[in-house]
PDB file of C-alpha atoms in Angstrom:
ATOM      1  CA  UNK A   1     106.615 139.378  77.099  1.00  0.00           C
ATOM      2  CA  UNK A   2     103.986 136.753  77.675  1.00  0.00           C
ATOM      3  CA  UNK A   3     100.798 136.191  76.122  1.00  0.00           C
ATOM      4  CA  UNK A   4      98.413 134.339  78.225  1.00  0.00           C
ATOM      5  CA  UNK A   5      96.700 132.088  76.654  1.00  0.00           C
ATOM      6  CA  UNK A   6      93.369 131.442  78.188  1.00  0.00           C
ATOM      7  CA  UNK A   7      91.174 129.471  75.079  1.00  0.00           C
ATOM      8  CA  UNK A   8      90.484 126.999  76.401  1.00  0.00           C
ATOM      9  CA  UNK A   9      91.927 127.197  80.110  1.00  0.00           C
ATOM     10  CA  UNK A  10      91.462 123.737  80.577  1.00  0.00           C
ATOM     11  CA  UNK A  11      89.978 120.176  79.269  1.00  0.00           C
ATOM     12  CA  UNK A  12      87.440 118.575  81.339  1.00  0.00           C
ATOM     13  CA  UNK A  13      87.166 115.120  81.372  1.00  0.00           C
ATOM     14  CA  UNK A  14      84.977 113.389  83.293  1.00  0.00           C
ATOM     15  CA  UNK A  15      83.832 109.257  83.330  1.00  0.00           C
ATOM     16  CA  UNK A  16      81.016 109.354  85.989  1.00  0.00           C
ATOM     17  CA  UNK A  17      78.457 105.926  86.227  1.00  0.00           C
ATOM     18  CA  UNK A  18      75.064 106.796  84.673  1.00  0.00           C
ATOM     19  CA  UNK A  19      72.420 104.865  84.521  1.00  0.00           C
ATOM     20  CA  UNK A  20      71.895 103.313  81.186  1.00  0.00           C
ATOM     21  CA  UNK A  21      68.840 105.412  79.165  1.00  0.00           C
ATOM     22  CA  UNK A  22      66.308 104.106  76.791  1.00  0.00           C
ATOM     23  CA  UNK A  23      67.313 104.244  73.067  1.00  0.00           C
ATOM     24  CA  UNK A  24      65.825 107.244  71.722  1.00  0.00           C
ATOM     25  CA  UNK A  25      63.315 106.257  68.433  1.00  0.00           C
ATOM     26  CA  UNK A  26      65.233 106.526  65.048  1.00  0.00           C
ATOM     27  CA  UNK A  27      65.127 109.408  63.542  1.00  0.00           C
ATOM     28  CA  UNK A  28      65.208 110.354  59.416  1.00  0.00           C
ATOM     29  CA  UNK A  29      68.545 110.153  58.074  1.00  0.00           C
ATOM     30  CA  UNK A  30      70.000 113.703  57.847  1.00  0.00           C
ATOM     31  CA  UNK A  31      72.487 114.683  55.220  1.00  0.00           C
ATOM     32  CA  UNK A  32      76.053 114.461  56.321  1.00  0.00           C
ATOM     33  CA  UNK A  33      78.143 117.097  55.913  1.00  0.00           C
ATOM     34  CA  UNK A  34      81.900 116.605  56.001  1.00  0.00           C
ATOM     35  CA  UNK A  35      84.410 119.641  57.113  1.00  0.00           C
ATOM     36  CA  UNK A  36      88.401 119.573  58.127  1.00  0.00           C
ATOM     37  CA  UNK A  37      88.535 120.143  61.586  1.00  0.00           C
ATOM     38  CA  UNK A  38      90.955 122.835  63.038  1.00  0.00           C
ATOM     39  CA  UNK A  39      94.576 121.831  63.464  1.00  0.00           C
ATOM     40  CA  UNK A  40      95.209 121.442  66.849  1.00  0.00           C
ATOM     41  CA  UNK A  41      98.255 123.235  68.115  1.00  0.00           C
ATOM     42  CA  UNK A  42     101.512 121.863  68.802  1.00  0.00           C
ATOM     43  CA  UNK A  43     102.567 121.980  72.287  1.00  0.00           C
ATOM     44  CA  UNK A  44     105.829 121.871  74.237  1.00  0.00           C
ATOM     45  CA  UNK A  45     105.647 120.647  77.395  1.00  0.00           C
ATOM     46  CA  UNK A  46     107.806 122.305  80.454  1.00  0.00           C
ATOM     47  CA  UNK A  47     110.931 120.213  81.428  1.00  0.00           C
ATOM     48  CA  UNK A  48     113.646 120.977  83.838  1.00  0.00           C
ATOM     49  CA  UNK A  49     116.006 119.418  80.923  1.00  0.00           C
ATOM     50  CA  UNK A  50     114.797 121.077  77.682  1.00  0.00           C
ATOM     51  CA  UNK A  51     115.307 124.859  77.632  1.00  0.00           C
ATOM     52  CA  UNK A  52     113.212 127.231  74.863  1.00  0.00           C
ATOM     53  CA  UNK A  53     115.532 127.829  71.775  1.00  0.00           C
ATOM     54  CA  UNK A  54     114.612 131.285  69.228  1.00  0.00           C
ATOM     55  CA  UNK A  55     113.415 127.543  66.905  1.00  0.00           C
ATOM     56  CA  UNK A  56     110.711 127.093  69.039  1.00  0.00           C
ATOM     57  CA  UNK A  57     109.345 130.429  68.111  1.00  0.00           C
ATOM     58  CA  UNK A  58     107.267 130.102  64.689  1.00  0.00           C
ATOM     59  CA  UNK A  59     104.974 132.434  64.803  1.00  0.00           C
ATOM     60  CA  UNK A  60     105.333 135.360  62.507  1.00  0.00           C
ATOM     61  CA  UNK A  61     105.631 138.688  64.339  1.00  0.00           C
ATOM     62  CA  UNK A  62     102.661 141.273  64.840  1.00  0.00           C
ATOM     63  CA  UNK A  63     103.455 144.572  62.490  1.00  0.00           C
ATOM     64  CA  UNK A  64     103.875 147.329  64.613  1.00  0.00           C
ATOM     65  CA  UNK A  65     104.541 145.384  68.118  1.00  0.00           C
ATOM     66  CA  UNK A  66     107.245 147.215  70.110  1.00  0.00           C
ATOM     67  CA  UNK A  67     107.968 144.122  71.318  1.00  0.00           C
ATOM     68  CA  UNK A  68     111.132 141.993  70.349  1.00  0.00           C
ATOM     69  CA  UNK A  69     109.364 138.733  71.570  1.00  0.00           C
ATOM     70  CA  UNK A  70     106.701 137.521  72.785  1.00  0.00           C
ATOM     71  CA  UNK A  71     105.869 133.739  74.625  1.00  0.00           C
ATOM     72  CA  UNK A  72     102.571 132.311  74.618  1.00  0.00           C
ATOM     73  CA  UNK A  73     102.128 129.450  77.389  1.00  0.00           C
ATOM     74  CA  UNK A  74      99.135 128.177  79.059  1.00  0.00           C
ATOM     75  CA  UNK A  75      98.336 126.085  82.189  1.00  0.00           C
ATOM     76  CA  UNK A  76      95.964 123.069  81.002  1.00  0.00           C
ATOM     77  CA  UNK A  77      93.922 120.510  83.720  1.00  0.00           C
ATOM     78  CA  UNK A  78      92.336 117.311  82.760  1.00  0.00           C
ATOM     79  CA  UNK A  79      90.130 116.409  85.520  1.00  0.00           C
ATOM     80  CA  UNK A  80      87.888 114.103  86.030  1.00  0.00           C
ATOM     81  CA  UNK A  81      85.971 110.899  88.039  1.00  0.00           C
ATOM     82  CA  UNK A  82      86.310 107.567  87.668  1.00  0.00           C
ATOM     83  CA  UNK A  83      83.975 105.652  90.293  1.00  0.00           C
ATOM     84  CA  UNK A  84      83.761 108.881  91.827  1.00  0.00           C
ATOM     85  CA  UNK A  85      87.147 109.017  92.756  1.00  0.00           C
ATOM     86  CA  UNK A  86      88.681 112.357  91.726  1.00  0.00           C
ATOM     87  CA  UNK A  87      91.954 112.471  89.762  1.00  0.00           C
ATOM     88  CA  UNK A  88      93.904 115.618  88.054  1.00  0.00           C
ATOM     89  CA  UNK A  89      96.353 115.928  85.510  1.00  0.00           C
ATOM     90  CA  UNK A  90      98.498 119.526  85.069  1.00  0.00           C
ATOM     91  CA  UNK A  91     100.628 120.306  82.525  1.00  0.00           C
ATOM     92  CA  UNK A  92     102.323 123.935  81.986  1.00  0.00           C
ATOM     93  CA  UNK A  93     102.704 124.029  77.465  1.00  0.00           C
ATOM     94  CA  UNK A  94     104.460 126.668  75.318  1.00  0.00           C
ATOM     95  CA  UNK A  95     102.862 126.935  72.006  1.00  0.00           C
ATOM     96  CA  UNK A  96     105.349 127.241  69.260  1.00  0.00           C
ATOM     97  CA  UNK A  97     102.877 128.814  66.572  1.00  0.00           C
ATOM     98  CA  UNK A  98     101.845 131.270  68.409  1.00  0.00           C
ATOM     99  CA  UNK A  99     104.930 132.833  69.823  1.00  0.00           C
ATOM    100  CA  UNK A 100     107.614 134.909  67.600  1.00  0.00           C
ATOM    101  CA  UNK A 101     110.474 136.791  68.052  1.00  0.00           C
ATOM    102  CA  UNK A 102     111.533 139.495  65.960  1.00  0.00           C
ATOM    103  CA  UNK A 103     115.020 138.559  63.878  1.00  0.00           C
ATOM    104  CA  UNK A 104     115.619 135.673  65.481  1.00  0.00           C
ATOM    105  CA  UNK A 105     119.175 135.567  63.672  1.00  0.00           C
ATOM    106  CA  UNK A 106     120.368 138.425  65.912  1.00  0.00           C
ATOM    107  CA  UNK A 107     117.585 138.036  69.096  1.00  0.00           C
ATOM    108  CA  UNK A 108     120.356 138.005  72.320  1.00  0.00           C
ATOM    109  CA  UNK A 109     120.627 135.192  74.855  1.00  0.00           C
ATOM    110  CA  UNK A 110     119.479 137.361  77.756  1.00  0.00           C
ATOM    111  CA  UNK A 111     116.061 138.051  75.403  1.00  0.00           C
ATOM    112  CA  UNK A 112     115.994 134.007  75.034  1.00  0.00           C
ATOM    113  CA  UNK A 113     116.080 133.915  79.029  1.00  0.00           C
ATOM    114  CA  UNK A 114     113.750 136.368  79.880  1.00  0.00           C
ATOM    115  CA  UNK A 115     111.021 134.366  78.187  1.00  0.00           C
ATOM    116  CA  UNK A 116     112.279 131.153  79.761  1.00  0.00           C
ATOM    117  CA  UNK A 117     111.422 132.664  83.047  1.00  0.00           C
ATOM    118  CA  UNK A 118     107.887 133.419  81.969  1.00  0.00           C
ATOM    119  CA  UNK A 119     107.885 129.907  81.035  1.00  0.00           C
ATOM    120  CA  UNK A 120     109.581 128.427  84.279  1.00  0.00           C
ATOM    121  CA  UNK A 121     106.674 130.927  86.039  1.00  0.00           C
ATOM    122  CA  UNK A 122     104.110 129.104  84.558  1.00  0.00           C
ATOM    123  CA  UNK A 123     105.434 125.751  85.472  1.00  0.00           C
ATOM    124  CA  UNK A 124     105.587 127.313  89.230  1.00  0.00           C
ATOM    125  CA  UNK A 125     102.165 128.287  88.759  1.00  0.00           C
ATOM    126  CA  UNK A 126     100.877 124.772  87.792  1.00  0.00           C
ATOM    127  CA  UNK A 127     102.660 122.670  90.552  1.00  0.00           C
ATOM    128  CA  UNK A 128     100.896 125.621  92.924  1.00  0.00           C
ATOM    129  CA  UNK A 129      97.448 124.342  91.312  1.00  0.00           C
ATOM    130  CA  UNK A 130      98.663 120.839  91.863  1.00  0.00           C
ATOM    131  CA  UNK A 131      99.805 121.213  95.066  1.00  0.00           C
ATOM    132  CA  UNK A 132      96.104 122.719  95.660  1.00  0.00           C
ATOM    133  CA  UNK A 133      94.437 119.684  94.209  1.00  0.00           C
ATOM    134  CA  UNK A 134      95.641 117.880  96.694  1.00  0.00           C
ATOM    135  CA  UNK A 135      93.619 119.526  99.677  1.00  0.00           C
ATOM    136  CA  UNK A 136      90.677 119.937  98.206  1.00  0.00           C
ATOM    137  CA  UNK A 137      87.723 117.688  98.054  1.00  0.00           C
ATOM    138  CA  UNK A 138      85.368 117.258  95.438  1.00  0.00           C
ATOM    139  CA  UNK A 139      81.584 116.467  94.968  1.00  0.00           C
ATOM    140  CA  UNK A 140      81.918 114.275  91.593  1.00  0.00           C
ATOM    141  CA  UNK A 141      77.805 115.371  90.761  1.00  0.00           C
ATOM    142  CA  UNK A 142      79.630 118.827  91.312  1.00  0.00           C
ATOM    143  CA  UNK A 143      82.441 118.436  89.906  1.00  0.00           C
ATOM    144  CA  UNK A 144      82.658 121.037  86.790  1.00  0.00           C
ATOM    145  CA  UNK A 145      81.689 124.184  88.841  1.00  0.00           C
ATOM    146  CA  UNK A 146      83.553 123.768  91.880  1.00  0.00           C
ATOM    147  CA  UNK A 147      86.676 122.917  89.839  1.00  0.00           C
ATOM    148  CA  UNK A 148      86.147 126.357  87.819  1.00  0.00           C
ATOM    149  CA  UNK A 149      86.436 128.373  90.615  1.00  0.00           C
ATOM    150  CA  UNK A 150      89.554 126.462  91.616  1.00  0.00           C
ATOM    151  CA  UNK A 151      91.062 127.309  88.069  1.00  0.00           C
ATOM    152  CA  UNK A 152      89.710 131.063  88.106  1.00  0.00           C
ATOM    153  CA  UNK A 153      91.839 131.863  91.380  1.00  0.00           C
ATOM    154  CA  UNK A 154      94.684 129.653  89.691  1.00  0.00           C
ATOM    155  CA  UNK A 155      95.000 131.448  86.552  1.00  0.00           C
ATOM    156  CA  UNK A 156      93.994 135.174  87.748  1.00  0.00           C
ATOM    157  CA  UNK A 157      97.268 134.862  90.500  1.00  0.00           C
ATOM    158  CA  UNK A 158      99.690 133.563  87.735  1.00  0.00           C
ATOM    159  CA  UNK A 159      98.236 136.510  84.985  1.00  0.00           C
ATOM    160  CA  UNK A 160      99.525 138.859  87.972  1.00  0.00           C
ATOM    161  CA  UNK A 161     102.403 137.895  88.881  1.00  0.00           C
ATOM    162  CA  UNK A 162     103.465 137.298  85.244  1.00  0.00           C
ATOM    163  CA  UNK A 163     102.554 140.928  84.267  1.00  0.00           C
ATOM    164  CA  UNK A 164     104.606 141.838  87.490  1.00  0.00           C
ATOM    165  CA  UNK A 165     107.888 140.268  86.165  1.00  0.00           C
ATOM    166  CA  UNK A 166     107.478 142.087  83.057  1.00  0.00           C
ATOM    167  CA  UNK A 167     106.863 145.190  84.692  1.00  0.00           C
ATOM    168  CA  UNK A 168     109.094 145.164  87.498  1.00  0.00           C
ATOM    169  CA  UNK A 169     112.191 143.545  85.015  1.00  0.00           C
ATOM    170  CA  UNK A 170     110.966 146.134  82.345  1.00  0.00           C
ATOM    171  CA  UNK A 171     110.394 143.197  79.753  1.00  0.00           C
ATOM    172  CA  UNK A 172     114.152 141.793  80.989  1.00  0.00           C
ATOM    173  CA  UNK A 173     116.045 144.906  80.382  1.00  0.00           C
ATOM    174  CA  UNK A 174     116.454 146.109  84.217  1.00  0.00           C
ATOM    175  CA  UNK A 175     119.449 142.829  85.268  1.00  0.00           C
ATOM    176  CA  UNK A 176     119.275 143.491  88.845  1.00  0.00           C
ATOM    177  CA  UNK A 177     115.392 142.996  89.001  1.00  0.00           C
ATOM    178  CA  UNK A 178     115.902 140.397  86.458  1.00  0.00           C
ATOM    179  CA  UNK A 179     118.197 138.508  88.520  1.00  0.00           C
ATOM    180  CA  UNK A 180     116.125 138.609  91.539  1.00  0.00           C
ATOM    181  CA  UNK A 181     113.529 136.976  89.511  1.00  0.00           C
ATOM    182  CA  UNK A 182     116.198 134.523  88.417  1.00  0.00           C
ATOM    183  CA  UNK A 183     117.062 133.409  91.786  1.00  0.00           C
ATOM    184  CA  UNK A 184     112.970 133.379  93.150  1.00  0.00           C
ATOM    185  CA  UNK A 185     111.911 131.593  90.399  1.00  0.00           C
ATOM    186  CA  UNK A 186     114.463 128.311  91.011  1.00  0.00           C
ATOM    187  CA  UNK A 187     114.003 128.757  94.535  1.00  0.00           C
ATOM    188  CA  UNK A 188     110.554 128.336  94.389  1.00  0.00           C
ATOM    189  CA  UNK A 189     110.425 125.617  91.658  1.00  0.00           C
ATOM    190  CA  UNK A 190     113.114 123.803  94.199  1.00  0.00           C
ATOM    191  CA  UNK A 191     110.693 124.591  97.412  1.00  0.00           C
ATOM    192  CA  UNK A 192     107.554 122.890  95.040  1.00  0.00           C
ATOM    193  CA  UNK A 193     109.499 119.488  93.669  1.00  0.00           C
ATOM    194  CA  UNK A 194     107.281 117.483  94.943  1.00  0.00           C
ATOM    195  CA  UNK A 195     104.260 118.280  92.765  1.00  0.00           C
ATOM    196  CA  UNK A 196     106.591 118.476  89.366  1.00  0.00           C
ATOM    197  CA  UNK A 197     104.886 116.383  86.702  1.00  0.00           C
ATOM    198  CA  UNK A 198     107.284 113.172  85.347  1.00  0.00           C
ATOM    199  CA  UNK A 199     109.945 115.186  83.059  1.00  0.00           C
ATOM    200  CA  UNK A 200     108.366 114.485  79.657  1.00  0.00           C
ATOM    201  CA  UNK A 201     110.028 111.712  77.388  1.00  0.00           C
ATOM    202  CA  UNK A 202     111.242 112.427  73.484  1.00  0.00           C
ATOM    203  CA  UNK A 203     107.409 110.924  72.585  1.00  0.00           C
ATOM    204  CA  UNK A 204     105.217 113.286  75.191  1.00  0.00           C
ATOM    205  CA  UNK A 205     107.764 116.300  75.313  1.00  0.00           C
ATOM    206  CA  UNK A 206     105.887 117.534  72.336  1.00  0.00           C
ATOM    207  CA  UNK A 207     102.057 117.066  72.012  1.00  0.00           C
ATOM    208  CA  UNK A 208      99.028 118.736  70.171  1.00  0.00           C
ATOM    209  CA  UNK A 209      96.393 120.677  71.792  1.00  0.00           C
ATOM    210  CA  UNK A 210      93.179 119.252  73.327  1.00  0.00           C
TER     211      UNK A 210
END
């Protein structure tokens, strides 16, 4: 099972030339107030190399969840313009802390796959966006709203089709259907090679959220 995580879809960055402004006129000093910001999450990023392991999955279960796992992955964009030249970085993540399985001691291999392939979806999913990226133009005074619409249509055909392989592999327990989506899967992330991101190194293969 796969949980979707869509908060926040994506970081946008963006370095446009402004014109410099007036300074604004002091103002009175304010009290400060000092607070712990939120942990960020840790993030695994997806490599051809480094497989999931039942390690990776920290989170503690939800009481009452017929499910025996359950992934949580996200597709994340940094986007933005530098002399108003547009540039994109996409990056498919697994997030440890919020993903569990139940009994990890005696979860089964085929379980372990399974959410590998929800995983290896996503990463399909974000060398798709990539591959978009590529065609498209974009107005850099524009830039934040016509990239949303980009992502929308991104993320709403990958929440599909990963609800389909669940349904259609009943959650990995049907192994013909699960095999199919076996094979599709690596054919597909063969077929879109080209727009892989650079296999992450030991220092980037794990990273904190934006």
């Amino acid at each position: 099972m796969l949980d979707l995580l869509l908060s926040p879809l994506f970081v946008l960055r963006t370095w446009l030339l402004l014109p410099a402004l007036a300074p604004a006129p002091a103002a009175a000093p304010r009290p400060v107030v000092m607070s712990a910001p939120d942990p960020k999450p840790e993030l695994l990023a997806w490599s051809a190399t480094r497989r999931l392991t039942w390690a990776d999955f920290k989170a503690r279960p939800m009481t009452g969840d017929p499910l025996h796992a359950l992934t949580t992955a996200n597709i994340g964009a940094q986007i933005g313009c530098q002399d108003y030249v547009f540039s994109a970085k996409v990056q498919a993540t697994f997030t440890p802390t919020e993903s569990w399985v139940k009994a990890p001691h005696t979860a089964s291999e085929a379980l372990l796959h399974h959410e590998q392939i929800h995983f290896d979806l996503t990463e399909v999913h974000a060398r798709l966006l990539r591959q978009k990226l590529t065609t498209l133009k974009f107005n850099c005074d524009q830039l934040q709203p016509a990239f949303n619409n980009v992502m929308k249509v991104a993320i709403s055909n990958w929440q599909r089709e990963q609800q389909r392989y669940d349904g259609e592999t009943n959650h990995g327990l049907n192994l013909v259907k699960q095999k199919a989506w076996d094979d599709q899967i690596q054919q597909r992330l063969t077929t879109l090679q080209a727009y892989a991101a650079p296999e992450p190194t030991a220092a980037t293969a794990t990273s904190t959220g934006q």
